[in-house]
mmCIF file of C-alpha atoms in Angstrom:
data_model
loop_
_atom_site.group_PDB
_atom_site.id
_atom_site.type_symbol
_atom_site.label_atom_id
_atom_site.label_comp_id
_atom_site.label_asym_id
_atom_site.label_seq_id
_atom_site.Cartn_x
_atom_site.Cartn_y
_atom_site.Cartn_z
ATOM 1 C CA UNK A 1 -174.927 208.416 -50.126
ATOM 2 C CA UNK A 2 -173.762 205.060 -51.091
ATOM 3 C CA UNK A 3 -176.211 202.698 -52.798
ATOM 4 C CA UNK A 4 -177.247 199.290 -51.384
ATOM 5 C CA UNK A 5 -175.108 196.703 -52.872
ATOM 6 C CA UNK A 6 -176.745 193.726 -54.606
ATOM 7 C CA UNK A 7 -175.874 190.076 -53.878
ATOM 8 C CA UNK A 8 -173.248 190.255 -56.510
ATOM 9 C CA UNK A 9 -171.508 193.038 -54.640
ATOM 10 C CA UNK A 10 -172.558 195.709 -57.313
ATOM 11 C CA UNK A 11 -174.851 198.684 -56.761
ATOM 12 C CA UNK A 12 -178.484 198.263 -57.606
ATOM 13 C CA UNK A 13 -179.023 200.147 -60.858
ATOM 14 C CA UNK A 14 -181.432 203.093 -60.226
ATOM 15 C CA UNK A 15 -184.977 202.858 -61.760
ATOM 16 C CA UNK A 16 -185.944 204.990 -64.728
ATOM 17 C CA UNK A 17 -188.560 206.655 -62.339
ATOM 18 C CA UNK A 18 -185.761 207.351 -59.567
ATOM 19 C CA UNK A 19 -183.331 208.946 -62.292
ATOM 20 C CA UNK A 20 -186.225 211.284 -63.591
ATOM 21 C CA UNK A 21 -186.930 212.370 -60.004
ATOM 22 C CA UNK A 22 -183.402 213.116 -59.397
ATOM 23 C CA UNK A 23 -183.210 215.058 -62.735
ATOM 24 C CA UNK A 24 -186.330 217.083 -61.763
ATOM 25 C CA UNK A 25 -184.585 217.947 -58.403
ATOM 26 C CA UNK A 26 -181.459 219.052 -59.979
ATOM 27 C CA UNK A 27 -183.360 221.296 -62.275
ATOM 28 C CA UNK A 28 -185.592 222.937 -59.702
ATOM 29 C CA UNK A 29 -182.338 223.701 -57.490
ATOM 30 C CA UNK A 30 -180.443 225.158 -60.366
ATOM 31 C CA UNK A 31 -183.346 226.982 -61.595
ATOM 32 C CA UNK A 32 -184.137 228.332 -58.017
ATOM 33 C CA UNK A 33 -180.528 229.779 -57.917
ATOM 34 C CA UNK A 34 -181.121 231.415 -61.413
ATOM 35 C CA UNK A 35 -184.395 232.793 -60.163
ATOM 36 C CA UNK A 36 -182.587 234.561 -57.355
ATOM 37 C CA UNK A 37 -180.388 236.581 -59.920
ATOM 38 C CA UNK A 38 -181.376 240.027 -61.047
ATOM 39 C CA UNK A 39 -182.517 238.875 -64.638
ATOM 40 C CA UNK A 40 -184.802 240.511 -66.877
ATOM 41 C CA UNK A 41 -188.361 238.728 -66.975
ATOM 42 C CA UNK A 42 -188.016 237.625 -70.444
ATOM 43 C CA UNK A 43 -184.528 235.543 -70.206
ATOM 44 C CA UNK A 44 -185.680 234.169 -66.980
ATOM 45 C CA UNK A 45 -188.923 232.753 -68.513
ATOM 46 C CA UNK A 46 -187.039 231.309 -71.661
ATOM 47 C CA UNK A 47 -184.780 229.604 -69.352
ATOM 48 C CA UNK A 48 -187.717 228.095 -67.513
ATOM 49 C CA UNK A 49 -189.417 226.643 -70.612
ATOM 50 C CA UNK A 50 -186.210 225.225 -71.813
ATOM 51 C CA UNK A 51 -185.726 223.447 -68.583
ATOM 52 C CA UNK A 52 -189.338 222.291 -68.627
ATOM 53 C CA UNK A 53 -188.832 220.635 -71.859
ATOM 54 C CA UNK A 54 -185.820 218.935 -70.730
ATOM 55 C CA UNK A 55 -187.481 217.523 -67.768
ATOM 56 C CA UNK A 56 -190.673 216.285 -69.348
ATOM 57 C CA UNK A 57 -189.117 214.908 -72.397
ATOM 58 C CA UNK A 58 -191.119 217.263 -74.884
ATOM 59 C CA UNK A 59 -190.268 219.496 -77.803
ATOM 60 C CA UNK A 60 -192.797 222.178 -77.144
ATOM 61 C CA UNK A 61 -193.384 224.290 -74.010
ATOM 62 C CA UNK A 62 -194.564 227.868 -73.409
ATOM 63 C CA UNK A 63 -195.351 230.365 -70.636
ATOM 64 C CA UNK A 64 -198.158 232.752 -71.178
ATOM 65 C CA UNK A 65 -199.084 236.002 -69.557
ATOM 66 C CA UNK A 66 -202.509 237.136 -68.620
ATOM 67 C CA UNK A 67 -203.456 240.312 -70.173
ATOM 68 C CA UNK A 68 -206.201 241.943 -68.217
ATOM 69 C CA UNK A 69 -206.838 244.604 -70.679
ATOM 70 C CA UNK A 70 -207.199 242.067 -73.696
ATOM 71 C CA UNK A 71 -208.947 239.228 -71.834
ATOM 72 C CA UNK A 72 -206.384 236.918 -73.400
ATOM 73 C CA UNK A 73 -202.996 234.866 -72.741
ATOM 74 C CA UNK A 74 -200.042 236.062 -74.770
ATOM 75 C CA UNK A 75 -197.148 233.630 -75.268
ATOM 76 C CA UNK A 76 -194.070 235.488 -73.606
ATOM 77 C CA UNK A 77 -191.603 232.342 -74.267
ATOM 78 C CA UNK A 78 -191.319 229.189 -75.439
ATOM 79 C CA UNK A 79 -189.429 226.361 -77.241
ATOM 80 C CA UNK A 80 -190.117 224.373 -80.256
ATOM 81 C CA UNK A 81 -192.564 226.610 -81.970
ATOM 82 C CA UNK A 82 -192.662 228.085 -85.434
ATOM 83 C CA UNK A 83 -191.542 231.924 -85.955
ATOM 84 C CA UNK A 84 -194.445 234.170 -85.114
ATOM 85 C CA UNK A 85 -195.799 231.989 -82.217
ATOM 86 C CA UNK A 86 -193.770 233.647 -79.255
ATOM 87 C CA UNK A 87 -194.619 237.333 -78.612
ATOM 88 C CA UNK A 88 -197.604 237.011 -80.800
ATOM 89 C CA UNK A 89 -199.928 234.046 -80.320
ATOM 90 C CA UNK A 90 -202.906 234.657 -78.088
ATOM 91 C CA UNK A 91 -204.834 232.027 -76.371
ATOM 92 C CA UNK A 92 -208.315 232.198 -74.586
ATOM 93 C CA UNK A 93 -208.626 232.972 -70.817
ATOM 94 C CA UNK A 94 -212.183 231.379 -70.764
ATOM 95 C CA UNK A 95 -212.883 227.765 -69.346
ATOM 96 C CA UNK A 96 -213.124 226.176 -72.700
ATOM 97 C CA UNK A 97 -209.441 227.046 -73.289
ATOM 98 C CA UNK A 98 -207.164 224.528 -71.465
ATOM 99 C CA UNK A 99 -204.800 227.412 -70.407
ATOM 100 C CA UNK A 100 -207.948 229.648 -69.542
ATOM 101 C CA UNK A 101 -209.275 226.853 -67.312
ATOM 102 C CA UNK A 102 -206.107 226.597 -65.252
ATOM 103 C CA UNK A 103 -206.168 230.343 -65.114
ATOM 104 C CA UNK A 104 -209.942 230.507 -63.972
ATOM 105 C CA UNK A 105 -209.721 227.672 -61.346
ATOM 106 C CA UNK A 106 -206.049 228.014 -60.037
ATOM 107 C CA UNK A 107 -205.549 224.293 -60.559
ATOM 108 C CA UNK A 108 -203.366 222.049 -63.064
ATOM 109 C CA UNK A 109 -205.211 220.934 -66.076
ATOM 110 C CA UNK A 110 -204.003 217.731 -67.764
ATOM 111 C CA UNK A 111 -205.539 216.579 -71.189
ATOM 112 C CA UNK A 112 -204.443 213.286 -72.306
ATOM 113 C CA UNK A 113 -205.768 213.788 -75.779
ATOM 114 C CA UNK A 114 -207.609 216.984 -76.894
ATOM 115 C CA UNK A 115 -208.736 215.672 -80.215
ATOM 116 C CA UNK A 116 -212.619 215.771 -80.248
ATOM 117 C CA UNK A 117 -212.411 216.697 -76.439
ATOM 118 C CA UNK A 118 -216.005 217.608 -75.420
ATOM 119 C CA UNK A 119 -215.047 220.115 -72.952
ATOM 120 C CA UNK A 120 -211.966 221.911 -74.546
ATOM 121 C CA UNK A 121 -211.583 223.659 -78.002
ATOM 122 C CA UNK A 122 -208.366 223.149 -79.855
ATOM 123 C CA UNK A 123 -206.094 226.117 -80.953
ATOM 124 C CA UNK A 124 -204.770 226.384 -84.541
ATOM 125 C CA UNK A 125 -201.229 226.856 -83.375
ATOM 126 C CA UNK A 126 -201.613 223.587 -81.356
ATOM 127 C CA UNK A 127 -203.030 221.662 -84.429
ATOM 128 C CA UNK A 128 -200.393 223.166 -86.886
ATOM 129 C CA UNK A 129 -197.691 221.671 -84.450
ATOM 130 C CA UNK A 130 -199.518 218.273 -83.812
ATOM 131 C CA UNK A 131 -200.007 218.738 -80.278
ATOM 132 C CA UNK A 132 -202.545 216.442 -78.798
ATOM 133 C CA UNK A 133 -201.557 216.062 -74.905
ATOM 134 C CA UNK A 134 -201.236 219.195 -72.827
ATOM 135 C CA UNK A 135 -200.327 220.081 -69.072
ATOM 136 C CA UNK A 136 -201.093 223.620 -67.932
ATOM 137 C CA UNK A 137 -200.425 224.997 -64.418
ATOM 138 C CA UNK A 138 -201.142 228.467 -63.198
ATOM 139 C CA UNK A 139 -198.648 230.977 -62.067
ATOM 140 C CA UNK A 140 -200.011 232.924 -59.240
ATOM 141 C CA UNK A 141 -198.678 235.435 -56.672
ATOM 142 C CA UNK A 142 -200.041 238.179 -54.374
ATOM 143 C CA UNK A 143 -203.530 236.754 -54.949
ATOM 144 C CA UNK A 144 -203.192 237.550 -58.888
ATOM 145 C CA UNK A 145 -203.100 235.270 -61.697
ATOM 146 C CA UNK A 146 -200.033 236.328 -63.693
ATOM 147 C CA UNK A 147 -200.273 233.609 -66.194
ATOM 148 C CA UNK A 148 -200.055 229.915 -67.226
ATOM 149 C CA UNK A 149 -197.082 227.635 -67.716
ATOM 150 C CA UNK A 150 -197.647 224.751 -70.324
ATOM 151 C CA UNK A 151 -195.940 221.664 -71.479
ATOM 152 C CA UNK A 152 -197.235 220.133 -74.796
ATOM 153 C CA UNK A 153 -196.478 216.558 -76.580
ATOM 154 C CA UNK A 154 -197.535 215.245 -79.657
ATOM 155 C CA UNK A 155 -197.875 211.826 -77.943
ATOM 156 C CA UNK A 156 -201.428 211.097 -75.999
ATOM 157 C CA UNK A 157 -201.024 210.463 -72.471
ATOM 158 C CA UNK A 158 -197.285 211.557 -72.341
ATOM 159 C CA UNK A 159 -197.614 213.390 -68.844
ATOM 160 C CA UNK A 160 -198.179 211.815 -65.337
ATOM 161 C CA UNK A 161 -198.485 212.888 -61.753
ATOM 162 C CA UNK A 162 -194.717 213.656 -61.452
ATOM 163 C CA UNK A 163 -194.981 216.166 -64.354
ATOM 164 C CA UNK A 164 -197.646 217.912 -62.756
ATOM 165 C CA UNK A 165 -195.622 218.178 -59.585
ATOM 166 C CA UNK A 166 -192.702 219.358 -61.489
ATOM 167 C CA UNK A 167 -194.624 221.965 -63.464
ATOM 168 C CA UNK A 168 -196.134 223.342 -60.173
ATOM 169 C CA UNK A 169 -192.847 223.589 -58.391
ATOM 170 C CA UNK A 170 -191.299 225.500 -61.551
ATOM 171 C CA UNK A 171 -194.335 227.552 -61.559
ATOM 172 C CA UNK A 172 -193.880 228.600 -57.893
ATOM 173 C CA UNK A 173 -190.310 229.555 -58.670
ATOM 174 C CA UNK A 174 -191.226 231.658 -61.414
ATOM 175 C CA UNK A 175 -193.945 233.246 -59.400
ATOM 176 C CA UNK A 176 -191.528 234.055 -56.577
ATOM 177 C CA UNK A 177 -189.029 235.731 -58.933
ATOM 178 C CA UNK A 178 -191.920 237.916 -60.328
ATOM 179 C CA UNK A 179 -193.058 238.903 -56.925
ATOM 180 C CA UNK A 180 -189.571 239.901 -55.857
ATOM 181 C CA UNK A 181 -189.153 241.926 -59.077
ATOM 182 C CA UNK A 182 -192.471 243.492 -58.387
ATOM 183 C CA UNK A 183 -191.754 244.278 -54.767
ATOM 184 C CA UNK A 184 -188.501 245.935 -55.789
ATOM 185 C CA UNK A 185 -190.548 248.099 -58.342
ATOM 186 C CA UNK A 186 -193.174 248.898 -55.730
ATOM 187 C CA UNK A 187 -190.612 249.952 -53.110
ATOM 188 C CA UNK A 188 -188.902 252.303 -55.777
ATOM 189 C CA UNK A 189 -192.285 253.864 -56.646
ATOM 190 C CA UNK A 190 -193.563 254.324 -53.086
ATOM 191 C CA UNK A 191 -191.136 256.811 -51.931
ATOM 192 C CA UNK A 192 -193.572 259.175 -50.315
ATOM 193 C CA UNK A 193 -196.151 258.957 -47.527
ATOM 194 C CA UNK A 194 -198.985 259.441 -49.729
ATOM 195 C CA UNK A 195 -197.532 256.508 -52.164
ATOM 196 C CA UNK A 196 -197.307 254.318 -49.062
ATOM 197 C CA UNK A 197 -200.991 254.962 -48.208
ATOM 198 C CA UNK A 198 -201.912 254.290 -51.750
ATOM 199 C CA UNK A 199 -200.090 250.921 -51.638
ATOM 200 C CA UNK A 200 -201.790 249.969 -48.483
ATOM 201 C CA UNK A 201 -205.090 250.638 -50.298
ATOM 202 C CA UNK A 202 -204.088 248.343 -53.243
ATOM 203 C CA UNK A 203 -203.008 245.541 -50.714
ATOM 204 C CA UNK A 204 -206.550 245.614 -49.160
ATOM 205 C CA UNK A 205 -208.141 245.758 -52.552
ATOM 206 C CA UNK A 206 -206.139 242.854 -53.751
ATOM 207 C CA UNK A 207 -207.047 240.910 -50.692
ATOM 208 C CA UNK A 208 -210.675 241.453 -51.355
ATOM 209 C CA UNK A 209 -210.297 240.601 -55.065
ATOM 210 C CA UNK A 210 -208.409 237.330 -54.179
ATOM 211 C CA UNK A 211 -211.202 236.182 -51.919
ATOM 212 C CA UNK A 212 -213.661 236.939 -54.686
ATOM 213 C CA UNK A 213 -211.552 235.308 -57.317
ATOM 214 C CA UNK A 214 -211.367 232.235 -55.162
ATOM 215 C CA UNK A 215 -215.059 232.018 -54.998
ATOM 216 C CA UNK A 216 -215.325 232.529 -58.682
ATOM 217 C CA UNK A 217 -212.728 229.788 -59.191
ATOM 218 C CA UNK A 218 -214.605 227.309 -57.123
ATOM 219 C CA UNK A 219 -218.030 228.188 -59.285
ATOM 220 C CA UNK A 220 -216.045 227.486 -62.444
ATOM 221 C CA UNK A 221 -214.700 224.171 -61.242
ATOM 222 C CA UNK A 222 -218.149 223.301 -60.009
ATOM 223 C CA UNK A 223 -219.636 224.060 -63.387
ATOM 224 C CA UNK A 224 -216.940 222.177 -65.145
ATOM 225 C CA UNK A 225 -217.927 219.077 -63.074
ATOM 226 C CA UNK A 226 -221.536 219.259 -63.886
ATOM 227 C CA UNK A 227 -220.756 220.021 -67.626
ATOM 228 C CA UNK A 228 -218.598 216.776 -67.645
ATOM 229 C CA UNK A 229 -221.648 214.805 -65.980
ATOM 230 C CA UNK A 230 -224.003 216.248 -68.546
ATOM 231 C CA UNK A 231 -221.793 215.039 -71.321
ATOM 232 C CA UNK A 232 -221.369 211.624 -69.859
ATOM 233 C CA UNK A 233 -225.276 211.469 -69.802
ATOM 234 C CA UNK A 234 -225.277 212.800 -73.338
ATOM 235 C CA UNK A 235 -227.472 215.859 -72.301
ATOM 236 C CA UNK A 236 -226.257 218.147 -74.877
ATOM 237 C CA UNK A 237 -228.713 220.884 -74.009
ATOM 238 C CA UNK A 238 -227.747 220.609 -70.468
ATOM 239 C CA UNK A 239 -224.004 220.967 -71.359
ATOM 240 C CA UNK A 240 -224.672 223.870 -73.631
ATOM 241 C CA UNK A 241 -226.314 225.695 -70.700
ATOM 242 C CA UNK A 242 -223.533 225.064 -68.342
ATOM 243 C CA UNK A 243 -221.035 226.195 -70.884
ATOM 244 C CA UNK A 244 -222.922 229.429 -71.113
ATOM 245 C CA UNK A 245 -223.021 229.725 -67.396
ATOM 246 C CA UNK A 246 -219.184 229.344 -67.294
ATOM 247 C CA UNK A 247 -218.725 232.156 -69.835
ATOM 248 C CA UNK A 248 -220.878 234.374 -67.602
ATOM 249 C CA UNK A 249 -218.663 233.638 -64.506
ATOM 250 C CA UNK A 250 -215.670 234.436 -66.806
ATOM 251 C CA UNK A 251 -217.233 237.866 -67.570
ATOM 252 C CA UNK A 252 -217.572 238.530 -63.665
ATOM 253 C CA UNK A 253 -213.943 237.546 -63.238
ATOM 254 C CA UNK A 254 -212.698 239.975 -65.827
ATOM 255 C CA UNK A 255 -214.654 242.520 -64.032
ATOM 256 C CA UNK A 256 -212.846 241.725 -60.776
ATOM 257 C CA UNK A 257 -209.442 242.134 -62.623
ATOM 258 C CA UNK A 258 -210.315 245.554 -64.128
ATOM 259 C CA UNK A 259 -211.272 246.752 -60.604
ATOM 260 C CA UNK A 260 -207.676 246.310 -59.408
ATOM 261 C CA UNK A 261 -206.424 248.154 -62.591
ATOM 262 C CA UNK A 262 -208.449 251.284 -61.868
ATOM 263 C CA UNK A 263 -207.103 251.233 -58.320
ATOM 264 C CA UNK A 264 -203.621 250.370 -59.021
ATOM 265 C CA UNK A 265 -203.571 253.101 -61.809
ATOM 266 C CA UNK A 266 -204.494 255.726 -59.339
ATOM 267 C CA UNK A 267 -208.078 256.203 -60.741
ATOM 268 C CA UNK A 268 -210.993 256.090 -58.498
ATOM 269 C CA UNK A 269 -211.280 254.923 -54.830
ATOM 270 C CA UNK A 270 -211.152 251.185 -55.667
ATOM 271 C CA UNK A 271 -215.005 251.009 -55.910
ATOM 272 C CA UNK A 272 -215.135 252.059 -59.719
ATOM 273 C CA UNK A 273 -214.394 249.910 -62.878
ATOM 274 C CA UNK A 274 -213.175 251.127 -66.210
ATOM 275 C CA UNK A 275 -216.032 250.192 -68.250
ATOM 276 C CA UNK A 276 -214.432 250.559 -71.532
ATOM 277 C CA UNK A 277 -211.412 248.630 -70.617
ATOM 278 C CA UNK A 278 -213.442 246.116 -69.041
ATOM 279 C CA UNK A 279 -215.678 245.400 -72.220
ATOM 280 C CA UNK A 280 -212.447 245.349 -74.377
ATOM 281 C CA UNK A 281 -211.103 242.517 -72.336
ATOM 282 C CA UNK A 282 -214.395 240.861 -72.411
ATOM 283 C CA UNK A 283 -214.875 240.984 -76.228
ATOM 284 C CA UNK A 284 -211.342 239.830 -76.492
ATOM 285 C CA UNK A 285 -212.057 236.908 -74.698
ATOM 286 C CA UNK A 286 -215.331 236.388 -76.166
ATOM 287 C CA UNK A 287 -213.765 236.650 -79.859
ATOM 288 C CA UNK A 288 -211.322 233.585 -78.905
ATOM 289 C CA UNK A 289 -213.863 231.601 -77.238
ATOM 290 C CA UNK A 290 -216.242 231.885 -80.368
ATOM 291 C CA UNK A 291 -213.356 230.498 -82.571
ATOM 292 C CA UNK A 292 -213.908 233.130 -85.600
ATOM 293 C CA UNK A 293 -217.732 232.458 -85.887
ATOM 294 C CA UNK A 294 -218.242 236.260 -85.739
ATOM 295 C CA UNK A 295 -215.861 239.211 -86.192
ATOM 296 C CA UNK A 296 -216.266 241.563 -83.089
ATOM 297 C CA UNK A 297 -215.912 245.171 -83.943
ATOM 298 C CA UNK A 298 -216.089 247.779 -81.166
ATOM 299 C CA UNK A 299 -216.180 251.645 -80.513
ATOM 300 C CA UNK A 300 -216.102 252.318 -76.832
ATOM 301 C CA UNK A 301 -216.094 255.680 -74.945
ATOM 302 C CA UNK A 302 -214.205 255.873 -71.782
ATOM 303 C CA UNK A 303 -216.267 255.924 -68.481
ATOM 304 C CA UNK A 304 -216.349 254.594 -65.157
ATOM 305 C CA UNK A 305 -219.134 252.593 -63.402
ATOM 306 C CA UNK A 306 -219.433 251.237 -59.831
ATOM 307 C CA UNK A 307 -218.373 247.584 -59.965
ATOM 308 C CA UNK A 308 -221.985 245.842 -59.642
ATOM 309 C CA UNK A 309 -223.292 248.123 -62.654
ATOM 310 C CA UNK A 310 -220.244 247.175 -64.704
ATOM 311 C CA UNK A 311 -220.673 243.663 -64.192
ATOM 312 C CA UNK A 312 -224.430 244.056 -65.326
ATOM 313 C CA UNK A 313 -223.321 245.880 -68.445
ATOM 314 C CA UNK A 314 -220.642 243.147 -69.117
ATOM 315 C CA UNK A 315 -223.152 240.303 -68.651
ATOM 316 C CA UNK A 316 -225.670 242.214 -71.164
ATOM 317 C CA UNK A 317 -222.691 242.451 -73.500
ATOM 318 C CA UNK A 318 -221.774 238.932 -73.230
ATOM 319 C CA UNK A 319 -225.550 237.737 -73.663
ATOM 320 C CA UNK A 320 -226.075 239.889 -76.705
ATOM 321 C CA UNK A 321 -222.798 238.902 -78.551
ATOM 322 C CA UNK A 322 -223.093 235.168 -77.977
ATOM 323 C CA UNK A 323 -226.862 235.251 -78.848
ATOM 324 C CA UNK A 324 -225.720 237.075 -82.287
ATOM 325 C CA UNK A 325 -222.928 234.345 -82.838
ATOM 326 C CA UNK A 326 -225.221 231.505 -82.188
ATOM 327 C CA UNK A 327 -228.514 232.631 -83.587
ATOM 328 C CA UNK A 328 -228.189 235.714 -85.895
ATOM 329 C CA UNK A 329 -226.385 233.922 -88.768
ATOM 330 C CA UNK A 330 -227.654 230.739 -90.525
ATOM 331 C CA UNK A 331 -225.904 227.301 -89.567
ATOM 332 C CA UNK A 332 -222.504 227.086 -91.357
ATOM 333 C CA UNK A 333 -222.348 230.830 -92.039
ATOM 334 C CA UNK A 334 -219.092 232.129 -90.320
ATOM 335 C CA UNK A 335 -217.354 235.483 -90.174
ATOM 336 C CA UNK A 336 -220.481 237.595 -89.773
ATOM 337 C CA UNK A 337 -219.912 240.829 -88.068
ATOM 338 C CA UNK A 338 -221.208 241.872 -84.682
ATOM 339 C CA UNK A 339 -220.589 245.775 -83.713
ATOM 340 C CA UNK A 340 -220.472 246.726 -80.155
ATOM 341 C CA UNK A 341 -220.776 250.506 -79.513
ATOM 342 C CA UNK A 342 -220.578 252.398 -76.090
ATOM 343 C CA UNK A 343 -221.482 255.976 -76.102
ATOM 344 C CA UNK A 344 -221.019 257.864 -72.789
ATOM 345 C CA UNK A 345 -222.720 261.419 -72.580
ATOM 346 C CA UNK A 346 -221.007 262.783 -69.257
ATOM 347 C CA UNK A 347 -223.141 266.076 -69.643
ATOM 348 C CA UNK A 348 -226.403 264.308 -69.233
ATOM 349 C CA UNK A 349 -224.887 261.532 -66.981
ATOM 350 C CA UNK A 350 -225.857 258.589 -69.261
ATOM 351 C CA UNK A 351 -224.632 255.954 -71.634
ATOM 352 C CA UNK A 352 -225.854 253.850 -74.546
ATOM 353 C CA UNK A 353 -224.577 250.307 -75.117
ATOM 354 C CA UNK A 354 -225.439 248.816 -78.729
ATOM 355 C CA UNK A 355 -224.953 245.490 -80.118
ATOM 356 C CA UNK A 356 -225.910 244.937 -83.707
ATOM 357 C CA UNK A 357 -225.322 242.355 -86.210
ATOM 358 C CA UNK A 358 -226.421 241.729 -90.108
ATOM 359 C CA UNK A 359 -227.930 238.176 -89.528
ATOM 360 C CA UNK A 360 -231.465 237.243 -89.761
ATOM 361 C CA UNK A 361 -232.833 239.545 -87.430
ATOM 362 C CA UNK A 362 -235.489 239.057 -84.508
ATOM 363 C CA UNK A 363 -238.728 240.676 -83.276
ATOM 364 C CA UNK A 364 -238.831 244.062 -81.813
ATOM 365 C CA UNK A 365 -241.103 242.483 -79.099
ATOM 366 C CA UNK A 366 -238.955 241.096 -76.040
ATOM 367 C CA UNK A 367 -239.213 237.570 -75.458
ATOM 368 C CA UNK A 368 -240.279 236.812 -79.068
ATOM 369 C CA UNK A 369 -236.943 236.280 -80.663
ATOM 370 C CA UNK A 370 -236.889 234.434 -84.106
ATOM 371 C CA UNK A 371 -233.454 233.101 -83.515
ATOM 372 C CA UNK A 372 -234.624 229.917 -81.764
ATOM 373 C CA UNK A 373 -236.629 228.772 -78.715
ATOM 374 C CA UNK A 374 -233.505 229.627 -76.494
ATOM 375 C CA UNK A 375 -233.757 233.401 -77.593
ATOM 376 C CA UNK A 376 -236.425 233.996 -74.848
ATOM 377 C CA UNK A 377 -234.450 233.126 -71.904
ATOM 378 C CA UNK A 378 -231.417 235.338 -73.014
ATOM 379 C CA UNK A 379 -234.072 238.238 -73.374
ATOM 380 C CA UNK A 380 -235.458 237.521 -69.992
ATOM 381 C CA UNK A 381 -232.092 237.707 -68.473
ATOM 382 C CA UNK A 382 -231.317 240.801 -70.429
ATOM 383 C CA UNK A 383 -234.473 242.306 -69.138
ATOM 384 C CA UNK A 384 -233.287 241.800 -65.333
ATOM 385 C CA UNK A 385 -229.975 243.196 -66.101
ATOM 386 C CA UNK A 386 -231.343 246.451 -67.643
ATOM 387 C CA UNK A 387 -233.479 246.857 -64.316
ATOM 388 C CA UNK A 388 -230.608 246.415 -62.394
ATOM 389 C CA UNK A 389 -228.803 249.210 -64.181
ATOM 390 C CA UNK A 390 -231.920 251.304 -64.000
ATOM 391 C CA UNK A 391 -232.113 251.659 -67.816
ATOM 392 C CA UNK A 392 -234.281 250.831 -70.887
ATOM 393 C CA UNK A 393 -233.807 248.736 -73.808
ATOM 394 C CA UNK A 394 -234.563 249.400 -77.423
ATOM 395 C CA UNK A 395 -234.852 246.708 -80.181
ATOM 396 C CA UNK A 396 -234.424 247.642 -83.755
ATOM 397 C CA UNK A 397 -234.971 245.644 -86.801
ATOM 398 C CA UNK A 398 -233.453 247.307 -89.957
ATOM 399 C CA UNK A 399 -233.589 245.854 -93.417
ATOM 400 C CA UNK A 400 -230.842 243.389 -92.310
ATOM 401 C CA UNK A 401 -230.131 242.085 -88.915
ATOM 402 C CA UNK A 402 -230.995 243.391 -85.170
ATOM 403 C CA UNK A 403 -229.639 246.412 -83.216
ATOM 404 C CA UNK A 404 -230.289 246.216 -79.382
ATOM 405 C CA UNK A 405 -229.469 249.263 -77.336
ATOM 406 C CA UNK A 406 -229.567 249.693 -73.696
ATOM 407 C CA UNK A 407 -229.507 253.160 -72.211
ATOM 408 C CA UNK A 408 -228.536 253.561 -68.429
ATOM 409 C CA UNK A 409 -227.376 256.463 -66.077
ATOM 410 C CA UNK A 410 -223.945 256.977 -65.257
ATOM 411 C CA UNK A 411 -223.976 256.853 -61.611
ATOM 412 C CA UNK A 412 -221.121 256.666 -59.190
#
């Protein structure tokens, strides 16, 4: 198409914004063609991050895959990073992690300057590379959060609305390619009538899971807004309580993901949750969100619980571990150990979950914690969860630390 001529007879020069838009369009068109090729996932993702760096004018980009079993986001491909980041670096899937917030809410997350940000924690990898401005968008298909696409800059305020739209379009192309590959693989597996029936069950379960995750994402988004309001009003205690609530919602969301894993793996009827796998994912997410304040050690027996019971166990674990991290160790002391043990006795149809620390300990009387005045509320919630499980709780105060054990029946 010919450009409109200026009074002097020469075409008007394109504005920088127009040239940038045309570049974005060319990259999306070319990558769209590549996405239709029969490429392996890793080369496809590497091409994507390289093109994103070119389009947004940054040196660092990455794509992270959500690992349900670990409760984290693993860097699968990237450009500009030091050796040992791609394929190894883990990022949190909780709302205090920028990439975790995008994963949880299903929305783009733009942070103009993360230094000292009240809502988000920085990551050592980002600090090492001088990253201050981040743009994250989720990669989602079939109602499942596959991961997060991220562009990073060492300049505050680097990204704008056009960058958000470009990354969202790239995420959609990546999701389409991943969905097509998964559909081919599912088609090859579903060769028999029984496999087809199983696949239908998975589809129905995914639809239910998708609706539930949408509701949880809405809750996280609302809590995030309330937390920002609390920060604006300098209500530190209110902001801390909202952050605790956001972590509880994350625990429920992880259980939703484990529900689909049980069904897709052919175990159970879609109502059971792999409790050990769920707790591993939850503890992995908690360890990242706690930023090294404690070391979480776990020994977990395999067992399956109904979804609602598994959520209760997960929420109880979340409360006990976060309480230990916050209250069990004196101010400034980091690196204390929290041990989580799950023992399942199939013969007696019961299980015992124990969380122990070596901190300053607390009273054996429920509601009389010596951690701080906030300990009583946590114990009250713990009591409600134990009643929901139909179990009982035991408090032990050895010479060092506290050990809390919840015994509950294994009922399907």
